[in-house]
Amino acid sequence: MNFKFRYIAISLLAVLFAACEVIPENDRLIPIDMEESNRKTLLIEFSALKCVNCPNAAEEAHNMSLLHGDMFVVVEMHPASNTLTQAKPEWDYTCEESDIYYKYFGGTNTTPFPTGVINFAQTQDGYFQPYSLWEAAYTKSAGKISHIDIMQIVQADPETRTLSITEGVTNLSTEALDVQYIVWLTEDSILGPQMMPDGSLNQQYYHNHILRDAITDVWGEELHIEMYETQFITIEYQLPEKVIMENCNIVGLALKNGEVVQVNEYKLKDILSTNPLE
């Protein structure tokens, strides 16, 4: 296991999260009104520099973010193993973790882009879904109740470029849950080239939600959480040199039986000016 961080798990009573609603057993995992759902949805958007239709997919993801707000989290991955991906030192959107997840979902060097995966979930056609189906997949996901709640507290030291991250994972159900918990670093507003739908090369294209690193191990930490219990993960993390700190986000996601059951995104720009480490 790749220990990039100092990990401490502390089980506490859920009284710390007294504001969270307890979900009765009979109400579990059934479709409900969208306004009542607490389940956020993760879209993994697979993209590449030489993919002419990828800007259209990025626009669809952006429009969905505007529509659904923080209930919809986008992470864009550029796997180096796809032939449409091109990386150079001055504009490299790839990372090792993107390739690992891409191959796990069945991606090859010729998998058509753009494509996406919703919540690590399979359909009858596999994991990958075209961007024309993302909104329907979101509606299906968001109509469910999640038994996991995620709280993230982040402090940042701009001088040393270090983060102090606390991830609180709460079990809202009446039975113990086993989940994998993963923490990612993503970056917005990366200026660099991108092929466009008209076949031109845009040298001033802004790439957003790019996966830069897995802060935990790539498959996270296995947590056994008793009913109404919270476990905290504390992480001390050094940002990679290539990222711009204020453009970065911390994404935490919980997987149960291989599927994302809850996700949360914390934007560093929201805390850098008000909550730096002393």
mmCIF file of N, CA, C and O in Angstrom, residues 121-204:
data_model
loop_
_atom_site.group_PDB
_atom_site.id
_atom_site.type_symbol
_atom_site.label_atom_id
_atom_site.label_comp_id
_atom_site.label_asym_id
_atom_site.label_seq_id
_atom_site.Cartn_x
_atom_site.Cartn_y
_atom_site.Cartn_z
ATOM 1 N N ALA A 121 -20.401 2.744 -11.592
ATOM 2 C CA ALA A 121 -21.498 1.783 -11.771
ATOM 3 C C ALA A 121 -21.505 1.223 -13.183
ATOM 4 O O ALA A 121 -21.264 1.937 -14.158
ATOM 5 N N GLN A 122 -21.832 -0.069 -13.298
ATOM 6 C CA GLN A 122 -21.944 -0.719 -14.593
ATOM 7 C C GLN A 122 -23.373 -0.642 -15.118
ATOM 8 O O GLN A 122 -24.327 -0.653 -14.349
ATOM 9 N N THR A 123 -23.494 -0.576 -16.430
ATOM 10 C CA THR A 123 -24.772 -0.748 -17.092
ATOM 11 C C THR A 123 -24.690 -2.057 -17.881
ATOM 12 O O THR A 123 -23.686 -2.757 -17.821
ATOM 13 N N GLN A 124 -25.735 -2.367 -18.631
ATOM 14 C CA GLN A 124 -25.699 -3.586 -19.431
ATOM 15 C C GLN A 124 -24.636 -3.524 -20.528
ATOM 16 O O GLN A 124 -24.231 -4.546 -21.079
ATOM 17 N N ASP A 125 -24.174 -2.318 -20.840
ATOM 18 C CA ASP A 125 -23.150 -2.137 -21.870
ATOM 19 C C ASP A 125 -21.759 -1.927 -21.286
ATOM 20 O O ASP A 125 -20.816 -1.609 -22.019
ATOM 21 N N GLY A 126 -21.621 -2.071 -19.975
ATOM 22 C CA GLY A 126 -20.326 -1.845 -19.341
ATOM 23 C C GLY A 126 -20.328 -0.553 -18.544
ATOM 24 O O GLY A 126 -21.373 0.007 -18.219
ATOM 25 N N TYR A 127 -19.135 -0.066 -18.220
ATOM 26 C CA TYR A 127 -19.012 1.127 -17.391
ATOM 27 C C TYR A 127 -19.192 2.423 -18.183
ATOM 28 O O TYR A 127 -19.763 3.389 -17.677
ATOM 29 N N PHE A 128 -18.678 2.470 -19.407
ATOM 30 C CA PHE A 128 -18.606 3.720 -20.146
ATOM 31 C C PHE A 128 -19.968 4.119 -20.724
ATOM 32 O O PHE A 128 -20.704 3.283 -21.254
ATOM 33 N N GLN A 129 -20.262 5.429 -20.615
ATOM 34 C CA GLN A 129 -21.499 5.970 -21.161
ATOM 35 C C GLN A 129 -21.194 7.245 -21.955
ATOM 36 O O GLN A 129 -20.419 8.086 -21.501
ATOM 37 N N PRO A 130 -21.812 7.429 -23.137
ATOM 38 C CA PRO A 130 -21.628 8.670 -23.891
ATOM 39 C C PRO A 130 -22.251 9.845 -23.149
ATOM 40 O O PRO A 130 -23.151 9.682 -22.314
ATOM 41 N N TYR A 131 -21.763 11.042 -23.446
ATOM 42 C CA TYR A 131 -22.231 12.208 -22.681
ATOM 43 C C TYR A 131 -23.706 12.515 -22.903
ATOM 44 O O TYR A 131 -24.329 13.204 -22.089
ATOM 45 N N SER A 132 -24.297 11.984 -23.959
ATOM 46 C CA SER A 132 -25.737 12.171 -24.174
ATOM 47 C C SER A 132 -26.571 11.457 -23.119
ATOM 48 O O SER A 132 -27.759 11.776 -22.940
ATOM 49 N N LEU A 133 -25.979 10.508 -22.381
ATOM 50 C CA LEU A 133 -26.707 9.738 -21.363
ATOM 51 C C LEU A 133 -26.374 10.171 -19.940
ATOM 52 O O LEU A 133 -26.921 9.616 -18.990
ATOM 53 N N TRP A 134 -25.484 11.156 -19.783
ATOM 54 C CA TRP A 134 -25.048 11.510 -18.433
ATOM 55 C C TRP A 134 -26.181 12.083 -17.575
ATOM 56 O O TRP A 134 -26.289 11.765 -16.393
ATOM 57 N N GLU A 135 -27.023 12.910 -18.157
ATOM 58 C CA GLU A 135 -28.100 13.516 -17.371
ATOM 59 C C GLU A 135 -29.073 12.457 -16.874
ATOM 60 O O GLU A 135 -29.519 12.493 -15.711
ATOM 61 N N ALA A 136 -29.417 11.502 -17.719
ATOM 62 C CA ALA A 136 -30.320 10.421 -17.306
ATOM 63 C C ALA A 136 -29.682 9.572 -16.210
ATOM 64 O O ALA A 136 -30.362 9.155 -15.258
ATOM 65 N N ALA A 137 -28.385 9.320 -16.325
ATOM 66 C CA ALA A 137 -27.679 8.547 -15.305
ATOM 67 C C ALA A 137 -27.647 9.308 -13.986
ATOM 68 O O ALA A 137 -27.778 8.714 -12.905
ATOM 69 N N TYR A 138 -27.471 10.635 -14.062
ATOM 70 C CA TYR A 138 -27.504 11.443 -12.845
ATOM 71 C C TYR A 138 -28.874 11.342 -12.161
ATOM 72 O O TYR A 138 -28.962 11.167 -10.940
ATOM 73 N N THR A 139 -29.942 11.455 -12.926
ATOM 74 C CA THR A 139 -31.289 11.403 -12.365
ATOM 75 C C THR A 139 -31.521 10.081 -11.640
ATOM 76 O O THR A 139 -32.093 10.057 -10.538
ATOM 77 N N LYS A 140 -31.057 8.990 -12.219
ATOM 78 C CA LYS A 140 -31.213 7.681 -11.591
ATOM 79 C C LYS A 140 -30.432 7.603 -10.290
ATOM 80 O O LYS A 140 -30.907 7.087 -9.282
ATOM 81 N N SER A 141 -29.222 8.128 -10.301
ATOM 82 C CA SER A 141 -28.371 8.089 -9.108
ATOM 83 C C SER A 141 -28.904 8.987 -8.005
ATOM 84 O O SER A 141 -28.976 8.596 -6.841
ATOM 85 N N ALA A 142 -29.299 10.203 -8.389
ATOM 86 C CA ALA A 142 -29.682 11.199 -7.386
ATOM 87 C C ALA A 142 -31.023 10.881 -6.743
ATOM 88 O O ALA A 142 -31.362 11.467 -5.712
ATOM 89 N N GLY A 143 -31.793 9.985 -7.309
ATOM 90 C CA GLY A 143 -33.072 9.625 -6.715
ATOM 91 C C GLY A 143 -32.980 8.620 -5.596
ATOM 92 O O GLY A 143 -33.994 8.095 -5.153
ATOM 93 N N LYS A 144 -31.761 8.324 -5.139
ATOM 94 C CA LYS A 144 -31.567 7.350 -4.070
ATOM 95 C C LYS A 144 -31.062 8.033 -2.798
ATOM 96 O O LYS A 144 -30.470 9.108 -2.844
ATOM 97 N N ILE A 145 -31.286 7.371 -1.689
ATOM 98 C CA ILE A 145 -30.742 7.836 -0.417
ATOM 99 C C ILE A 145 -29.398 7.146 -0.184
ATOM 100 O O ILE A 145 -29.245 5.958 -0.443
ATOM 101 N N SER A 146 -28.418 7.899 0.283
ATOM 102 C CA SER A 146 -27.131 7.325 0.658
ATOM 103 C C SER A 146 -27.097 7.133 2.168
ATOM 104 O O SER A 146 -27.582 7.976 2.924
ATOM 105 N N HIS A 147 -26.495 6.030 2.599
ATOM 106 C CA HIS A 147 -26.334 5.778 4.033
ATOM 107 C C HIS A 147 -25.026 6.340 4.565
ATOM 108 O O HIS A 147 -24.694 6.133 5.733
ATOM 109 N N ILE A 148 -24.284 7.040 3.700
ATOM 110 C CA ILE A 148 -23.000 7.623 4.079
ATOM 111 C C ILE A 148 -23.071 9.138 3.956
ATOM 112 O O ILE A 148 -23.599 9.677 2.983
ATOM 113 N N ASP A 149 -22.535 9.831 4.945
ATOM 114 C CA ASP A 149 -22.374 11.280 4.883
ATOM 115 C C ASP A 149 -20.887 11.595 4.989
ATOM 116 O O ASP A 149 -20.160 10.927 5.748
ATOM 117 N N ILE A 150 -20.437 12.577 4.237
ATOM 118 C CA ILE A 150 -19.022 12.949 4.220
ATOM 119 C C ILE A 150 -18.866 14.398 4.659
ATOM 120 O O ILE A 150 -19.550 15.283 4.143
ATOM 121 N N MET A 151 -17.986 14.630 5.610
ATOM 122 C CA MET A 151 -17.604 15.969 6.030
ATOM 123 C C MET A 151 -16.121 16.145 5.752
ATOM 124 O O MET A 151 -15.312 15.266 6.073
ATOM 125 N N GLN A 152 -15.746 17.277 5.150
ATOM 126 C CA GLN A 152 -14.342 17.555 4.872
ATOM 127 C C GLN A 152 -13.944 18.891 5.500
ATOM 128 O O GLN A 152 -14.634 19.893 5.323
ATOM 129 N N ILE A 153 -12.838 18.869 6.229
ATOM 130 C CA ILE A 153 -12.253 20.089 6.786
ATOM 131 C C ILE A 153 -10.821 20.164 6.280
ATOM 132 O O ILE A 153 -10.043 19.217 6.440
ATOM 133 N N VAL A 154 -10.482 21.273 5.641
ATOM 134 C CA VAL A 154 -9.143 21.418 5.047
ATOM 135 C C VAL A 154 -8.527 22.721 5.512
ATOM 136 O O VAL A 154 -9.177 23.768 5.496
ATOM 137 N N GLN A 155 -7.277 22.647 5.932
ATOM 138 C CA GLN A 155 -6.477 23.836 6.204
ATOM 139 C C GLN A 155 -5.274 23.808 5.264
ATOM 140 O O GLN A 155 -4.733 22.742 4.964
ATOM 141 N N ALA A 156 -4.868 24.998 4.823
ATOM 142 C CA ALA A 156 -3.796 25.087 3.837
ATOM 143 C C ALA A 156 -2.727 26.077 4.279
ATOM 144 O O ALA A 156 -3.038 27.141 4.820
ATOM 145 N N ASP A 157 -1.485 25.719 4.038
ATOM 146 C CA ASP A 157 -0.351 26.609 4.293
ATOM 147 C C ASP A 157 0.257 26.994 2.946
ATOM 148 O O ASP A 157 0.974 26.199 2.329
ATOM 149 N N PRO A 158 -0.028 28.198 2.440
ATOM 150 C CA PRO A 158 0.474 28.588 1.118
ATOM 151 C C PRO A 158 1.993 28.626 1.020
ATOM 152 O O PRO A 158 2.549 28.395 -0.058
ATOM 153 N N GLU A 159 2.674 28.911 2.112
ATOM 154 C CA GLU A 159 4.132 29.023 2.058
ATOM 155 C C GLU A 159 4.790 27.665 1.847
ATOM 156 O O GLU A 159 5.719 27.528 1.038
ATOM 157 N N THR A 160 4.333 26.661 2.565
ATOM 158 C CA THR A 160 4.927 25.327 2.439
ATOM 159 C C THR A 160 4.158 24.450 1.463
ATOM 160 O O THR A 160 4.602 23.339 1.157
ATOM 161 N N ARG A 161 2.999 24.927 0.990
ATOM 162 C CA ARG A 161 2.140 24.184 0.065
ATOM 163 C C ARG A 161 1.723 22.829 0.648
ATOM 164 O O ARG A 161 1.682 21.811 -0.027
ATOM 165 N N THR A 162 1.421 22.848 1.938
ATOM 166 C CA THR A 162 0.955 21.639 2.604
ATOM 167 C C THR A 162 -0.512 21.799 2.996
ATOM 168 O O THR A 162 -0.989 22.910 3.260
ATOM 169 N N LEU A 163 -1.197 20.676 3.029
ATOM 170 C CA LEU A 163 -2.601 20.642 3.426
ATOM 171 C C LEU A 163 -2.762 19.760 4.650
ATOM 172 O O LEU A 163 -2.122 18.709 4.768
ATOM 173 N N SER A 164 -3.626 20.183 5.552
ATOM 174 C CA SER A 164 -4.058 19.358 6.668
ATOM 175 C C SER A 164 -5.527 19.033 6.426
ATOM 176 O O SER A 164 -6.381 19.920 6.477
ATOM 177 N N ILE A 165 -5.804 17.776 6.141
ATOM 178 C CA ILE A 165 -7.129 17.364 5.689
ATOM 179 C C ILE A 165 -7.760 16.440 6.722
ATOM 180 O O ILE A 165 -7.128 15.488 7.192
ATOM 181 N N THR A 166 -9.005 16.720 7.072
ATOM 182 C CA THR A 166 -9.786 15.827 7.921
ATOM 183 C C THR A 166 -11.017 15.378 7.157
ATOM 184 O O THR A 166 -11.799 16.210 6.694
ATOM 185 N N GLU A 167 -11.169 14.083 7.013
ATOM 186 C CA GLU A 167 -12.315 13.492 6.333
ATOM 187 C C GLU A 167 -13.163 12.757 7.375
ATOM 188 O O GLU A 167 -12.700 11.807 7.998
ATOM 189 N N GLY A 168 -14.397 13.207 7.564
ATOM 190 C CA GLY A 168 -15.311 12.547 8.481
ATOM 191 C C GLY A 168 -16.324 11.724 7.711
ATOM 192 O O GLY A 168 -17.076 12.258 6.892
ATOM 193 N N VAL A 169 -16.342 10.416 7.933
ATOM 194 C CA VAL A 169 -17.229 9.494 7.202
ATOM 195 C C VAL A 169 -18.226 8.925 8.198
ATOM 196 O O VAL A 169 -17.840 8.209 9.133
ATOM 197 N N THR A 170 -19.506 9.232 8.002
ATOM 198 C CA THR A 170 -20.555 8.869 8.953
ATOM 199 C C THR A 170 -21.490 7.827 8.357
ATOM 200 O O THR A 170 -21.925 7.946 7.210
ATOM 201 N N ASN A 171 -21.814 6.810 9.157
ATOM 202 C CA ASN A 171 -22.786 5.783 8.797
ATOM 203 C C ASN A 171 -24.151 6.213 9.321
ATOM 204 O O ASN A 171 -24.363 6.298 10.526
ATOM 205 N N LEU A 172 -25.090 6.475 8.409
ATOM 206 C CA LEU A 172 -26.425 6.923 8.789
ATOM 207 C C LEU A 172 -27.417 5.777 8.946
ATOM 208 O O LEU A 172 -28.585 6.015 9.267
ATOM 209 N N SER A 173 -26.980 4.545 8.723
ATOM 210 C CA SER A 173 -27.907 3.414 8.733
ATOM 211 C C SER A 173 -27.929 2.726 10.089
ATOM 212 O O SER A 173 -27.152 3.054 10.992
ATOM 213 N N THR A 174 -28.803 1.740 10.229
ATOM 214 C CA THR A 174 -28.956 1.001 11.485
ATOM 215 C C THR A 174 -28.168 -0.294 11.493
ATOM 216 O O THR A 174 -28.422 -1.169 12.323
ATOM 217 N N GLU A 175 -27.218 -0.432 10.569
ATOM 218 C CA GLU A 175 -26.345 -1.601 10.553
ATOM 219 C C GLU A 175 -24.946 -1.170 10.176
ATOM 220 O O GLU A 175 -24.743 -0.094 9.602
ATOM 221 N N ALA A 176 -23.969 -1.990 10.517
ATOM 222 C CA ALA A 176 -22.576 -1.673 10.198
ATOM 223 C C ALA A 176 -22.355 -1.694 8.683
ATOM 224 O O ALA A 176 -22.997 -2.462 7.958
ATOM 225 N N LEU A 177 -21.466 -0.824 8.223
ATOM 226 C CA LEU A 177 -21.150 -0.742 6.805
ATOM 227 C C LEU A 177 -19.646 -0.869 6.594
ATOM 228 O O LEU A 177 -18.850 -0.352 7.383
ATOM 229 N N ASP A 178 -19.270 -1.557 5.528
ATOM 230 C CA ASP A 178 -17.880 -1.637 5.103
ATOM 231 C C ASP A 178 -17.741 -0.847 3.808
ATOM 232 O O ASP A 178 -18.430 -1.143 2.818
ATOM 233 N N VAL A 179 -16.882 0.156 3.813
ATOM 234 C CA VAL A 179 -16.696 0.992 2.628
ATOM 235 C C VAL A 179 -15.209 1.180 2.362
ATOM 236 O O VAL A 179 -14.369 1.017 3.253
ATOM 237 N N GLN A 180 -14.913 1.488 1.100
ATOM 238 C CA GLN A 180 -13.581 1.959 0.730
ATOM 239 C C GLN A 180 -13.666 3.471 0.610
ATOM 240 O O GLN A 180 -14.583 3.994 -0.034
ATOM 241 N N TYR A 181 -12.711 4.167 1.218
ATOM 242 C CA TYR A 181 -12.737 5.626 1.177
ATOM 243 C C TYR A 181 -11.490 6.132 0.474
ATOM 244 O O TYR A 181 -10.363 5.845 0.866
ATOM 245 N N ILE A 182 -11.720 6.910 -0.593
ATOM 246 C CA ILE A 182 -10.643 7.416 -1.443
ATOM 247 C C ILE A 182 -10.649 8.944 -1.407
ATOM 248 O O ILE A 182 -11.722 9.558 -1.386
ATOM 249 N N VAL A 183 -9.480 9.549 -1.424
ATOM 250 C CA VAL A 183 -9.362 11.004 -1.489
ATOM 251 C C VAL A 183 -8.497 11.360 -2.703
ATOM 252 O O VAL A 183 -7.396 10.816 -2.874
ATOM 253 N N TRP A 184 -9.017 12.274 -3.530
ATOM 254 C CA TRP A 184 -8.324 12.699 -4.752
ATOM 255 C C TRP A 184 -7.987 14.181 -4.689
ATOM 256 O O TRP A 184 -8.676 14.973 -4.023
ATOM 257 N N LEU A 185 -6.966 14.562 -5.451
ATOM 258 C CA LEU A 185 -6.641 15.965 -5.715
ATOM 259 C C LEU A 185 -6.985 16.258 -7.171
ATOM 260 O O LEU A 185 -6.525 15.568 -8.081
ATOM 261 N N THR A 186 -7.827 17.280 -7.400
ATOM 262 C CA THR A 186 -8.125 17.717 -8.765
ATOM 263 C C THR A 186 -7.747 19.185 -8.915
ATOM 264 O O THR A 186 -7.571 19.897 -7.928
ATOM 265 N N GLU A 187 -7.632 19.624 -10.169
ATOM 266 C CA GLU A 187 -7.246 21.007 -10.437
ATOM 267 C C GLU A 187 -8.103 21.590 -11.545
ATOM 268 O O GLU A 187 -8.391 20.933 -12.550
ATOM 269 N N ASP A 188 -8.513 22.842 -11.382
ATOM 270 C CA ASP A 188 -9.285 23.583 -12.373
ATOM 271 C C ASP A 188 -8.386 24.589 -13.101
ATOM 272 O O ASP A 188 -7.252 24.865 -12.682
ATOM 273 N N SER A 189 -8.932 25.149 -14.176
ATOM 274 C CA SER A 189 -8.326 26.281 -14.880
ATOM 275 C C SER A 189 -6.898 26.014 -15.333
ATOM 276 O O SER A 189 -6.013 26.871 -15.226
ATOM 277 N N ILE A 190 -6.665 24.821 -15.874
ATOM 278 C CA ILE A 190 -5.351 24.495 -16.439
ATOM 279 C C ILE A 190 -5.344 24.964 -17.891
ATOM 280 O O ILE A 190 -6.085 24.452 -18.725
ATOM 281 N N LEU A 191 -4.524 25.949 -18.195
ATOM 282 C CA LEU A 191 -4.478 26.524 -19.536
ATOM 283 C C LEU A 191 -3.524 25.719 -20.417
ATOM 284 O O LEU A 191 -2.354 25.541 -20.093
ATOM 285 N N GLY A 192 -4.061 25.227 -21.543
ATOM 286 C CA GLY A 192 -3.232 24.441 -22.439
ATOM 287 C C GLY A 192 -3.967 24.096 -23.715
ATOM 288 O O GLY A 192 -5.135 24.451 -23.894
ATOM 289 N N PRO A 193 -3.325 23.390 -24.635
ATOM 290 C CA PRO A 193 -3.926 23.096 -25.939
ATOM 291 C C PRO A 193 -5.029 22.050 -25.853
ATOM 292 O O PRO A 193 -5.040 21.206 -24.959
ATOM 293 N N GLN A 194 -5.941 22.106 -26.819
ATOM 294 C CA GLN A 194 -7.026 21.132 -26.943
ATOM 295 C C GLN A 194 -7.565 21.178 -28.361
ATOM 296 O O GLN A 194 -7.829 22.256 -28.908
ATOM 297 N N MET A 195 -7.724 20.001 -28.971
ATOM 298 C CA MET A 195 -8.383 19.925 -30.262
ATOM 299 C C MET A 195 -9.862 20.250 -30.100
ATOM 300 O O MET A 195 -10.500 19.819 -29.141
ATOM 301 N N MET A 196 -10.414 20.998 -31.067
ATOM 302 C CA MET A 196 -11.789 21.466 -30.984
ATOM 303 C C MET A 196 -12.680 20.735 -31.997
ATOM 304 O O MET A 196 -12.179 20.086 -32.924
ATOM 305 N N PRO A 197 -14.009 20.846 -31.834
ATOM 306 C CA PRO A 197 -14.920 20.128 -32.734
ATOM 307 C C PRO A 197 -14.749 20.463 -34.211
ATOM 308 O O PRO A 197 -15.057 19.627 -35.071
ATOM 309 N N ASP A 198 -14.262 21.662 -34.532
ATOM 310 C CA ASP A 198 -14.061 22.023 -35.943
ATOM 311 C C ASP A 198 -12.702 21.549 -36.483
ATOM 312 O O ASP A 198 -12.338 21.856 -37.622
ATOM 313 N N GLY A 199 -11.964 20.805 -35.670
ATOM 314 C CA GLY A 199 -10.669 20.288 -36.100
ATOM 315 C C GLY A 199 -9.493 21.195 -35.831
ATOM 316 O O GLY A 199 -8.344 20.816 -36.099
ATOM 317 N N SER A 200 -9.747 22.386 -35.290
ATOM 318 C CA SER A 200 -8.658 23.317 -34.990
ATOM 319 C C SER A 200 -8.024 22.991 -33.638
ATOM 320 O O SER A 200 -8.612 22.286 -32.809
ATOM 321 N N LEU A 201 -6.835 23.521 -33.426
ATOM 322 C CA LEU A 201 -6.143 23.369 -32.152
ATOM 323 C C LEU A 201 -6.246 24.676 -31.378
ATOM 324 O O LEU A 201 -5.720 25.709 -31.817
ATOM 325 N N ASN A 202 -6.919 24.623 -30.248
ATOM 326 C CA ASN A 202 -7.058 25.792 -29.379
ATOM 327 C C ASN A 202 -5.918 25.768 -28.358
ATOM 328 O O ASN A 202 -5.877 24.892 -27.495
ATOM 329 N N GLN A 203 -5.001 26.729 -28.457
ATOM 330 C CA GLN A 203 -3.852 26.789 -27.548
ATOM 331 C C GLN A 203 -4.197 27.438 -26.217
ATOM 332 O O GLN A 203 -3.400 27.393 -25.284
ATOM 333 N N GLN A 204 -5.394 28.025 -26.104
ATOM 334 C CA GLN A 204 -5.779 28.758 -24.895
ATOM 335 C C GLN A 204 -7.060 28.156 -24.299
ATOM 336 O O GLN A 204 -7.991 28.862 -23.959
#
